[in-house]
């Protein structure tokens, strides 16, 4: 089997649900233009790291000298149906599992070991493992690798698996035949995600206002002063769950590691009474661990203060 095909087959065996390859050439200039105008309009206010390494984000070869290819992989994490008890608030679905930064990096590391084992002895090559925290436009690269299209909710949407997918990349100096082309826009006239966003973060002209987004406010804002929701304790999935591609998508074939159903039965009142060992019991190894108990309690207090109704949402 050719190397590229063997890599894709192995990626699926290692727990990825979709994989595609693109070149390490800079992304099309429209991305950099959109990004610069997003920064200029204050789209990234609150996320200072997004204002650094701007060129690098759109040029994988600036991340890794001599890079020729990017292997883009996705983990599908849609859980089977969740029934929330009345009075419970939610944490975003991606945080029902172990922190994805850990398991995606490990899967990519194993993929790199597999590649090494397939190359003739002494082949000189290098790679860089990326997921989320590296300055790389992951959604735009995944789209170019043919994994899906970028929807009006700004998510990379796989036409079958939907939006609940997490991305990771292996940027490498190996020349590999690229996949693609990118899929055409799949939104058409639909605007369901825009209507579903409770915070006005998704603008009809495509602008994303980070400092209004509940996902940002519950994770990165220093206080909960601007948080107005009784539904979300950490992250937010409203614009994902509203999407028809998501509603048609099957649950994930194998749940990522660490699935903890107890994380779907959280009452803000109880969280306010927690001590650090309660927090650790529920959230050890999850992405929620990063924000700490104090921030989670701020979010819980905001949930209780908010006038919109508590959930019982079963989506
Ligand atoms: C900063 C960030 C955030 C910020 C800002 C969100 C945002 N939309 O930018 C906050 C904290 C709010 C956030 C929230 C979430 N995030 Co986030 N986040 C990122 C991060 C680090 C950078 C994203 C970025 O570059 N933003 C800049 C803006 C300008 O990007 P953009 O609006 O998508 O537009 C770009 C392209 O999409 C493209 N584009 C957009 N539309 C169009 C249309 C056309 C025609 C063209 C040509 C191009 C184009 O142009 C722009 C430049 O490339 C990435 C990881 C990474 N390194 O890429 C994860 C990432 C995007 N996040 C992710 C996730 C899972 C989430 C949440 C779902 C988590 C949650 N449940 O709470 C929410 C979803 C919010 C949303 N609807 O976007 C995943 C998304 C996976 C996927 N399927 O797309 C990523 C890729 C992390 C990962 N490795 O899996 N996130
Ligand atoms: S994550 Fe929530 S607040 Fe942010 S854009 Fe989507 S629906 Fe709006
Ligand atoms: S809800 Fe509709 S407009 Fe929004 S991303 Fe999904 S298909 Fe596109």
Tab-separated table of C-alpha atoms and ligand atoms in Angstrom:
chain	number	residue	atom	x	y	z
A	1	UNK	CA	0.000	0.000	0.000
A	2	UNK	CA	1.196	3.509	-0.776
A	3	UNK	CA	2.379	5.489	2.278
A	4	UNK	CA	-0.451	8.055	2.184
A	5	UNK	CA	-3.137	5.350	2.041
A	6	UNK	CA	-1.424	3.360	4.803
A	7	UNK	CA	-1.253	6.497	6.984
A	8	UNK	CA	-4.972	7.153	6.529
A	9	UNK	CA	-5.896	3.554	7.319
A	10	UNK	CA	-3.682	3.620	10.412
A	11	UNK	CA	-5.172	6.946	11.570
A	12	UNK	CA	-8.616	5.331	11.576
A	13	UNK	CA	-7.261	2.350	13.528
A	14	UNK	CA	-5.741	4.717	16.092
A	15	UNK	CA	-9.133	6.256	16.873
A	16	UNK	CA	-9.537	9.088	14.369
A	17	UNK	CA	-12.832	9.165	12.487
A	18	UNK	CA	-11.794	11.177	9.450
A	19	UNK	CA	-8.437	11.992	7.920
A	20	UNK	CA	-7.206	13.891	4.889
A	21	UNK	CA	-3.951	15.319	3.587
A	22	UNK	CA	-3.203	18.792	2.286
A	23	UNK	CA	0.008	20.491	1.204
A	24	UNK	CA	1.947	22.759	3.565
A	25	UNK	CA	1.610	25.640	1.104
A	26	UNK	CA	0.188	28.839	2.629
A	27	UNK	CA	-3.585	28.951	2.871
A	28	UNK	CA	-5.435	30.930	0.244
A	29	UNK	CA	-5.133	34.690	0.899
A	30	UNK	CA	-8.868	35.063	1.699
A	31	UNK	CA	-8.200	33.404	5.082
A	32	UNK	CA	-5.481	35.847	6.112
A	33	UNK	CA	-7.643	38.744	4.901
A	34	UNK	CA	-10.643	37.531	6.907
A	35	UNK	CA	-8.468	36.989	9.938
A	36	UNK	CA	-6.881	40.463	9.752
A	37	UNK	CA	-10.238	42.187	9.430
A	38	UNK	CA	-11.571	40.068	12.325
A	39	UNK	CA	-8.661	41.271	14.485
A	40	UNK	CA	-9.082	44.873	13.337
A	41	UNK	CA	-12.768	44.849	14.319
A	42	UNK	CA	-11.989	43.536	17.806
A	43	UNK	CA	-13.121	39.958	17.088
A	44	UNK	CA	-10.283	38.501	19.189
A	45	UNK	CA	-10.572	40.922	22.109
A	46	UNK	CA	-9.990	38.871	25.242
A	47	UNK	CA	-7.788	36.303	23.469
A	48	UNK	CA	-4.419	38.054	23.290
A	49	UNK	CA	-2.583	34.987	21.930
A	50	UNK	CA	-4.672	35.210	18.747
A	51	UNK	CA	-3.018	38.561	17.979
A	52	UNK	CA	0.455	36.997	17.768
A	53	UNK	CA	2.049	34.772	15.066
A	54	UNK	CA	-0.474	35.918	12.483
A	55	UNK	CA	1.437	34.919	9.310
A	56	UNK	CA	2.506	31.594	10.805
A	57	UNK	CA	-1.124	30.601	11.418
A	58	UNK	CA	-1.712	30.476	7.670
A	59	UNK	CA	1.649	29.064	6.547
A	60	UNK	CA	2.469	25.626	8.033
A	61	UNK	CA	6.032	25.797	6.655
A	62	UNK	CA	6.671	28.692	9.061
A	63	UNK	CA	5.798	26.361	11.935
A	64	UNK	CA	8.110	23.589	10.746
A	65	UNK	CA	11.014	24.333	8.460
A	66	UNK	CA	10.816	22.344	5.230
A	67	UNK	CA	7.210	21.222	5.849
A	68	UNK	CA	5.602	19.780	2.726
A	69	UNK	CA	2.375	18.171	3.926
A	70	UNK	CA	-0.239	18.422	6.645
A	71	UNK	CA	-2.118	15.314	7.743
A	72	UNK	CA	-5.437	16.579	9.129
A	73	UNK	CA	-7.341	14.230	11.420
A	74	UNK	CA	-10.625	14.493	13.296
A	75	UNK	CA	-12.112	12.751	16.320
A	76	UNK	CA	-15.912	12.487	16.333
A	77	UNK	CA	-17.257	12.801	19.872
A	78	UNK	CA	-21.047	13.085	19.569
A	79	UNK	CA	-22.347	11.218	22.631
A	80	UNK	CA	-25.462	9.058	22.540
A	81	UNK	CA	-28.550	11.020	23.563
A	82	UNK	CA	-28.207	13.022	26.757
A	83	UNK	CA	-31.263	13.582	28.954
A	84	UNK	CA	-30.654	16.421	31.357
A	85	UNK	CA	-32.589	16.427	34.585
A	86	UNK	CA	-34.590	19.595	35.285
A	87	UNK	CA	-32.549	22.233	37.082
A	88	UNK	CA	-29.258	21.003	35.654
A	89	UNK	CA	-26.909	23.157	33.627
A	90	UNK	CA	-24.574	21.812	30.974
A	91	UNK	CA	-20.943	21.563	30.181
A	92	UNK	CA	-20.083	21.420	26.473
A	93	UNK	CA	-20.066	17.876	25.063
A	94	UNK	CA	-16.348	17.902	24.265
A	95	UNK	CA	-15.656	18.173	28.019
A	96	UNK	CA	-17.564	14.977	28.859
A	97	UNK	CA	-14.325	13.160	27.971
A	98	UNK	CA	-10.662	13.435	28.936
A	99	UNK	CA	-8.959	16.606	27.738
A	100	UNK	CA	-8.729	16.190	23.957
A	101	UNK	CA	-5.342	17.890	23.832
A	102	UNK	CA	-3.927	14.823	25.585
A	103	UNK	CA	-5.490	12.015	23.573
A	104	UNK	CA	-5.271	13.701	20.166
A	105	UNK	CA	-1.567	14.419	20.722
A	106	UNK	CA	-1.007	10.807	21.779
A	107	UNK	CA	-2.860	9.452	18.719
A	108	UNK	CA	-0.795	11.712	16.454
A	109	UNK	CA	2.398	10.627	18.187
A	110	UNK	CA	1.490	6.996	17.496
A	111	UNK	CA	0.749	7.897	13.898
A	112	UNK	CA	4.210	9.432	13.597
A	113	UNK	CA	5.749	6.200	14.997
A	114	UNK	CA	3.811	4.229	12.386
A	115	UNK	CA	5.127	6.466	9.596
A	116	UNK	CA	8.680	6.041	10.884
A	117	UNK	CA	8.234	2.244	10.783
A	118	UNK	CA	7.110	2.419	7.130
A	119	UNK	CA	9.960	4.580	5.849
A	120	UNK	CA	13.199	3.125	4.479
A	121	UNK	CA	15.878	3.072	7.220
A	122	UNK	CA	17.754	6.370	7.466
A	123	UNK	CA	15.031	8.472	5.804
A	124	UNK	CA	15.409	12.034	7.078
A	125	UNK	CA	12.100	13.562	8.042
A	126	UNK	CA	10.567	15.612	10.852
A	127	UNK	CA	7.095	16.435	12.022
A	128	UNK	CA	5.184	18.681	14.403
A	129	UNK	CA	2.099	17.629	16.321
A	130	UNK	CA	-0.624	20.268	16.542
A	131	UNK	CA	-3.981	20.527	18.196
A	132	UNK	CA	-5.740	23.705	19.234
A	133	UNK	CA	-2.973	25.578	21.065
A	134	UNK	CA	-0.549	25.803	18.119
A	135	UNK	CA	-0.903	28.899	15.874
A	136	UNK	CA	-2.381	27.091	12.890
A	137	UNK	CA	-5.702	27.726	11.145
A	138	UNK	CA	-6.963	24.216	11.802
A	139	UNK	CA	-10.444	24.508	10.344
A	140	UNK	CA	-9.260	26.097	7.105
A	141	UNK	CA	-6.577	23.406	6.676
A	142	UNK	CA	-9.030	20.585	7.430
A	143	UNK	CA	-11.395	22.054	4.840
A	144	UNK	CA	-8.584	22.130	2.254
A	145	UNK	CA	-7.794	18.500	3.093
A	146	UNK	CA	-11.399	17.632	2.152
A	147	UNK	CA	-12.672	16.836	5.666
A	148	UNK	CA	-15.690	19.112	5.436
A	149	UNK	CA	-16.822	22.703	4.935
A	150	UNK	CA	-16.839	25.720	7.263
A	151	UNK	CA	-20.409	26.525	8.243
A	152	UNK	CA	-22.065	29.759	9.317
A	153	UNK	CA	-21.542	28.574	12.902
A	154	UNK	CA	-17.782	28.778	12.029
A	155	UNK	CA	-17.387	25.051	12.687
A	156	UNK	CA	-15.680	22.604	10.361
A	157	UNK	CA	-18.653	20.414	9.467
A	158	UNK	CA	-18.146	16.899	8.187
A	159	UNK	CA	-21.082	16.110	5.876
A	160	UNK	CA	-21.849	12.819	7.689
A	161	UNK	CA	-20.310	13.221	11.166
A	162	UNK	CA	-21.548	16.795	11.685
A	163	UNK	CA	-19.910	19.474	13.861
A	164	UNK	CA	-18.968	17.570	17.019
A	165	UNK	CA	-15.484	16.791	15.801
A	166	UNK	CA	-12.134	17.865	17.200
A	167	UNK	CA	-9.143	18.516	15.000
A	168	UNK	CA	-5.456	17.650	15.118
A	169	UNK	CA	-2.632	17.790	12.565
A	170	UNK	CA	0.716	16.260	11.821
A	171	UNK	CA	2.726	18.844	9.890
A	172	UNK	CA	5.567	16.988	8.182
A	173	UNK	CA	8.488	17.377	5.818
A	174	UNK	CA	7.347	14.260	3.929
A	175	UNK	CA	5.829	14.906	0.513
A	176	UNK	CA	2.425	13.171	0.453
A	177	UNK	CA	-0.243	13.364	-2.256
A	178	UNK	CA	-2.925	15.856	-1.170
A	179	UNK	CA	-6.650	15.086	-0.865
A	180	UNK	CA	-9.400	17.567	-1.383
A	181	UNK	CA	-10.640	19.659	-2.987
A	182	UNK	CA	-12.529	21.401	-0.206
A	183	UNK	CA	-16.235	20.566	-0.181
A	184	UNK	CA	-18.578	23.306	-1.416
A	185	UNK	CA	-20.497	25.398	1.114
A	186	UNK	CA	-23.208	23.221	2.630
A	187	UNK	CA	-25.237	25.884	4.449
A	188	UNK	CA	-27.216	27.329	1.547
A	189	UNK	CA	-30.011	29.544	2.872
A	190	UNK	CA	-30.067	27.967	6.351
A	191	UNK	CA	-29.508	30.319	9.310
A	192	UNK	CA	-30.510	28.066	12.217
A	193	UNK	CA	-27.227	28.476	14.108
A	194	UNK	CA	-27.482	32.266	13.933
A	195	UNK	CA	-30.966	32.113	15.413
A	196	UNK	CA	-29.912	29.598	18.068
A	197	UNK	CA	-26.957	31.620	19.404
A	198	UNK	CA	-28.243	33.128	22.648
A	199	UNK	CA	-25.411	35.649	22.884
A	200	UNK	CA	-25.336	37.399	19.507
A	201	UNK	CA	-21.775	36.171	18.898
A	202	UNK	CA	-22.550	34.952	15.354
A	203	UNK	CA	-23.250	37.897	13.091
A	204	UNK	CA	-25.089	37.408	9.768
A	205	UNK	CA	-22.126	38.946	7.875
A	206	UNK	CA	-19.877	36.118	9.141
A	207	UNK	CA	-18.146	38.112	11.883
A	208	UNK	CA	-17.521	36.222	15.150
A	209	UNK	CA	-17.630	38.334	18.327
A	210	UNK	CA	-15.501	36.295	20.715
A	211	UNK	CA	-16.105	38.346	23.837
A	212	UNK	CA	-19.870	37.803	23.577
A	213	UNK	CA	-19.619	34.039	23.032
A	214	UNK	CA	-20.668	31.915	26.018
A	215	UNK	CA	-17.887	29.457	25.267
A	216	UNK	CA	-15.363	32.292	25.706
A	217	UNK	CA	-17.095	33.816	28.742
A	218	UNK	CA	-17.278	30.517	30.639
A	219	UNK	CA	-13.656	29.550	29.890
A	220	UNK	CA	-11.485	32.623	29.442
A	221	UNK	CA	-13.188	35.746	30.849
A	222	UNK	CA	-11.716	36.814	34.178
A	223	UNK	CA	-15.166	37.204	35.739
A	224	UNK	CA	-18.734	36.246	34.871
A	225	UNK	CA	-20.039	39.826	34.647
A	226	UNK	CA	-21.185	39.452	31.027
A	227	UNK	CA	-22.438	35.885	31.275
A	228	UNK	CA	-26.203	35.710	30.876
A	229	UNK	CA	-27.262	32.089	30.640
A	230	UNK	CA	-28.742	29.508	32.960
A	231	UNK	CA	-27.829	26.717	30.549
A	232	UNK	CA	-24.046	26.622	30.286
A	233	UNK	CA	-21.496	26.078	33.042
A	234	UNK	CA	-18.563	25.508	30.707
A	235	UNK	CA	-18.372	25.971	26.925
A	236	UNK	CA	-21.500	26.142	24.781
A	237	UNK	CA	-22.915	23.883	22.066
A	238	UNK	CA	-26.021	25.800	20.969
A	239	UNK	CA	-24.788	26.648	17.459
A	240	UNK	CA	-23.596	23.063	16.955
A	241	UNK	CA	-26.772	21.383	18.202
A	242	UNK	CA	-29.000	23.606	16.062
A	243	UNK	CA	-27.284	22.504	12.859
A	244	UNK	CA	-29.184	20.027	10.649
A	245	UNK	CA	-25.921	18.230	9.815
A	246	UNK	CA	-25.442	17.644	13.535
A	247	UNK	CA	-28.989	16.487	14.046
A	248	UNK	CA	-28.609	13.886	11.264
A	249	UNK	CA	-25.175	12.725	12.435
A	250	UNK	CA	-24.863	9.332	14.160
A	251	UNK	CA	-23.343	9.092	17.645
A	252	UNK	CA	-19.596	8.515	17.663
A	253	UNK	CA	-18.488	4.976	16.820
A	254	UNK	CA	-16.104	4.742	19.795
A	255	UNK	CA	-16.349	7.375	22.521
A	256	UNK	CA	-13.042	9.142	23.183
A	257	UNK	CA	-11.377	8.190	26.485
A	258	UNK	CA	-12.730	9.261	29.852
A	259	UNK	CA	-16.461	9.541	29.115
A	260	UNK	CA	-18.056	10.613	32.403
A	261	UNK	CA	-21.889	10.654	32.291
A	262	UNK	CA	-22.032	12.210	35.804
A	263	UNK	CA	-20.894	15.415	34.132
A	264	UNK	CA	-24.358	15.704	32.549
A	265	UNK	CA	-26.133	15.938	35.923
A	266	UNK	CA	-24.745	19.124	37.422
A	267	UNK	CA	-26.845	21.526	39.445
A	268	UNK	CA	-25.398	25.033	39.841
A	269	UNK	CA	-26.587	25.145	43.479
A	270	UNK	CA	-24.523	22.022	44.267
A	271	UNK	CA	-21.410	23.357	42.525
A	272	UNK	CA	-21.493	26.434	44.758
A	273	UNK	CA	-21.071	24.074	47.739
A	274	UNK	CA	-18.162	22.101	46.256
A	275	UNK	CA	-14.667	21.967	47.675
A	276	UNK	CA	-11.534	21.184	45.677
A	277	UNK	CA	-11.880	17.406	46.076
A	278	UNK	CA	-15.476	17.491	44.704
A	279	UNK	CA	-14.138	19.450	41.740
A	280	UNK	CA	-11.347	16.940	41.201
A	281	UNK	CA	-13.747	13.991	41.483
A	282	UNK	CA	-15.913	15.313	38.652
A	283	UNK	CA	-13.349	16.953	36.415
A	284	UNK	CA	-9.947	15.337	36.832
A	285	UNK	CA	-8.261	15.100	33.389
A	286	UNK	CA	-11.105	16.990	31.675
A	287	UNK	CA	-10.804	20.369	29.941
A	288	UNK	CA	-12.859	21.834	32.809
A	289	UNK	CA	-9.930	21.185	35.180
A	290	UNK	CA	-8.042	24.009	33.428
A	291	UNK	CA	-10.473	26.750	34.500
A	292	UNK	CA	-10.395	25.755	38.196
A	293	UNK	CA	-13.133	25.564	40.837
A	294	UNK	CA	-13.358	29.333	41.431
A	295	UNK	CA	-14.196	30.074	37.786
A	296	UNK	CA	-16.685	27.186	37.622
A	297	UNK	CA	-18.408	28.585	40.713
A	298	UNK	CA	-18.568	32.054	39.111
A	299	UNK	CA	-20.254	30.444	36.122
A	300	UNK	CA	-22.648	28.504	38.384
A	301	UNK	CA	-23.602	31.719	40.196
A	302	UNK	CA	-24.258	33.410	36.826
A	303	UNK	CA	-26.490	30.472	35.805
A	304	UNK	CA	-28.580	30.938	38.937
A	305	UNK	CA	-28.837	34.713	38.429
A	306	UNK	CA	-29.881	34.433	34.810
A	307	UNK	CA	-33.529	34.881	33.960
A	308	UNK	CA	-33.718	32.388	31.069
A	309	UNK	CA	-35.180	29.069	32.122
A	310	UNK	CA	-33.016	26.181	33.368
A	311	UNK	CA	-32.657	23.398	30.884
A	312	UNK	CA	-34.099	19.921	30.923
A	313	UNK	CA	-32.892	20.076	27.315
A	314	UNK	CA	-32.582	16.622	25.744
A	315	UNK	CA	-30.727	17.437	22.539
B	1	LIG	C1	-9.867	30.968	19.313
B	1	LIG	C2	-10.712	29.705	19.342
B	1	LIG	C3	-11.951	29.769	19.980
B	1	LIG	C4	-12.540	31.083	20.491
B	1	LIG	C5	-13.052	31.899	19.278
B	1	LIG	C6	-13.955	31.079	18.334
B	1	LIG	C7	-13.819	31.423	16.836
B	1	LIG	N1	-14.875	31.133	16.103
B	1	LIG	O1	-12.794	31.900	16.378
B	1	LIG	C8	-13.643	30.559	21.458
B	1	LIG	C9	-13.061	30.443	22.855
B	1	LIG	C10	-14.912	31.402	21.524
B	1	LIG	C11	-13.877	29.156	20.907
B	1	LIG	C12	-15.066	28.462	21.058
B	1	LIG	C13	-15.281	27.196	20.548
B	1	LIG	N2	-14.356	26.368	20.032
B	1	LIG	CO1	-12.558	26.934	19.556
B	1	LIG	N3	-10.853	27.379	18.866
B	1	LIG	C14	-10.235	28.512	18.749
B	1	LIG	C15	-8.915	28.331	17.984
B	1	LIG	C16	-7.761	28.308	19.001
B	1	LIG	C17	-8.642	29.373	16.889
B	1	LIG	C18	-9.863	29.664	15.992
B	1	LIG	C19	-9.592	30.799	15.005
B	1	LIG	O2	-8.633	30.755	14.258
B	1	LIG	N4	-10.397	31.843	15.058
B	1	LIG	C20	-10.230	32.967	14.175
B	1	LIG	C21	-11.473	33.230	13.333
B	1	LIG	C22	-11.273	34.400	12.374
B	1	LIG	O3	-11.685	32.033	12.627
B	1	LIG	P1	-13.032	31.693	11.828
B	1	LIG	O4	-14.110	32.580	12.304
B	1	LIG	O5	-13.253	30.219	11.901
B	1	LIG	O6	-12.633	32.081	10.331
B	1	LIG	C23	-11.520	31.489	9.701
B	1	LIG	C24	-11.849	30.326	8.791
B	1	LIG	O7	-12.900	29.571	9.305
B	1	LIG	C25	-12.102	30.989	7.458
B	1	LIG	N5	-13.506	31.132	7.083
B	1	LIG	C26	-14.589	31.242	7.828
B	1	LIG	N6	-15.668	31.345	7.083
B	1	LIG	C27	-15.268	31.296	5.814
B	1	LIG	C28	-15.995	31.384	4.660
B	1	LIG	C29	-15.300	31.358	3.450
B	1	LIG	C30	-16.074	31.456	2.210
B	1	LIG	C31	-13.883	31.229	3.465
B	1	LIG	C32	-13.122	31.155	2.222
B	1	LIG	C33	-13.184	31.149	4.651
B	1	LIG	C34	-13.897	31.174	5.817
B	1	LIG	O8	-11.516	32.262	7.502
B	1	LIG	C35	-10.973	32.540	8.775
B	1	LIG	C36	-9.492	32.494	8.697
B	1	LIG	O9	-9.045	31.186	8.423
B	1	LIG	C37	-9.143	26.917	17.319
B	1	LIG	C38	-7.896	26.033	17.205
B	1	LIG	C39	-6.995	26.473	16.075
B	1	LIG	N7	-5.731	26.553	16.331
B	1	LIG	O10	-7.474	26.701	14.962
B	1	LIG	C40	-10.195	26.250	18.255
B	1	LIG	C41	-11.283	25.411	17.574
B	1	LIG	C42	-11.777	26.203	16.400
B	1	LIG	N8	-12.337	25.353	18.581
B	1	LIG	C43	-13.017	24.265	18.577
B	1	LIG	C44	-14.178	24.023	19.351
B	1	LIG	C45	-14.639	22.582	19.487
B	1	LIG	C46	-14.865	25.089	19.954
B	1	LIG	C47	-16.260	25.045	20.597
B	1	LIG	C48	-17.274	24.171	19.877
B	1	LIG	C49	-16.114	24.599	22.077
B	1	LIG	C50	-17.423	24.615	22.871
B	1	LIG	N9	-18.292	23.638	22.700
B	1	LIG	O11	-17.618	25.507	23.673
B	1	LIG	C51	-16.658	26.555	20.549
B	1	LIG	C52	-17.376	26.902	19.216
B	1	LIG	C53	-17.548	28.382	18.974
B	1	LIG	C54	-17.724	28.687	17.477
B	1	LIG	N10	-18.948	28.624	16.991
B	1	LIG	O12	-16.712	28.945	16.805
B	1	LIG	C55	-12.479	23.279	17.546
B	1	LIG	C56	-13.429	23.285	16.344
B	1	LIG	C57	-13.563	21.949	15.642
B	1	LIG	C58	-14.472	22.090	14.426
B	1	LIG	N11	-15.214	21.059	14.139
B	1	LIG	O13	-14.487	23.124	13.784
B	1	LIG	C59	-11.039	23.898	17.242
B	1	LIG	C60	-10.559	23.713	15.811
B	1	LIG	C61	-10.069	23.213	18.229
B	1	LIG	C62	-9.711	21.791	17.801
B	1	LIG	N12	-8.434	21.502	17.649
B	1	LIG	O14	-10.555	20.945	17.597
B	1	LIG	N13	-12.809	28.727	20.187
B	2	LIG	S1	-20.769	28.681	21.183
B	2	LIG	FE1	-22.765	29.461	21.970
B	2	LIG	S2	-22.473	31.647	22.338
B	2	LIG	FE2	-20.733	30.930	21.105
B	2	LIG	S3	-21.349	31.324	18.992
B	2	LIG	FE3	-22.022	29.241	19.418
B	2	LIG	S4	-24.118	29.454	20.188
B	2	LIG	FE4	-23.201	31.478	20.256
B	3	LIG	S1	-27.120	25.537	11.162
B	3	LIG	FE1	-27.440	25.858	8.984
B	3	LIG	S2	-26.325	27.755	8.571
B	3	LIG	FE2	-25.599	27.026	10.532
B	3	LIG	S3	-23.797	25.818	10.054
B	3	LIG	FE3	-25.533	24.381	10.094
B	3	LIG	S4	-26.230	24.274	7.968
B	3	LIG	FE4	-24.908	26.073	8.134
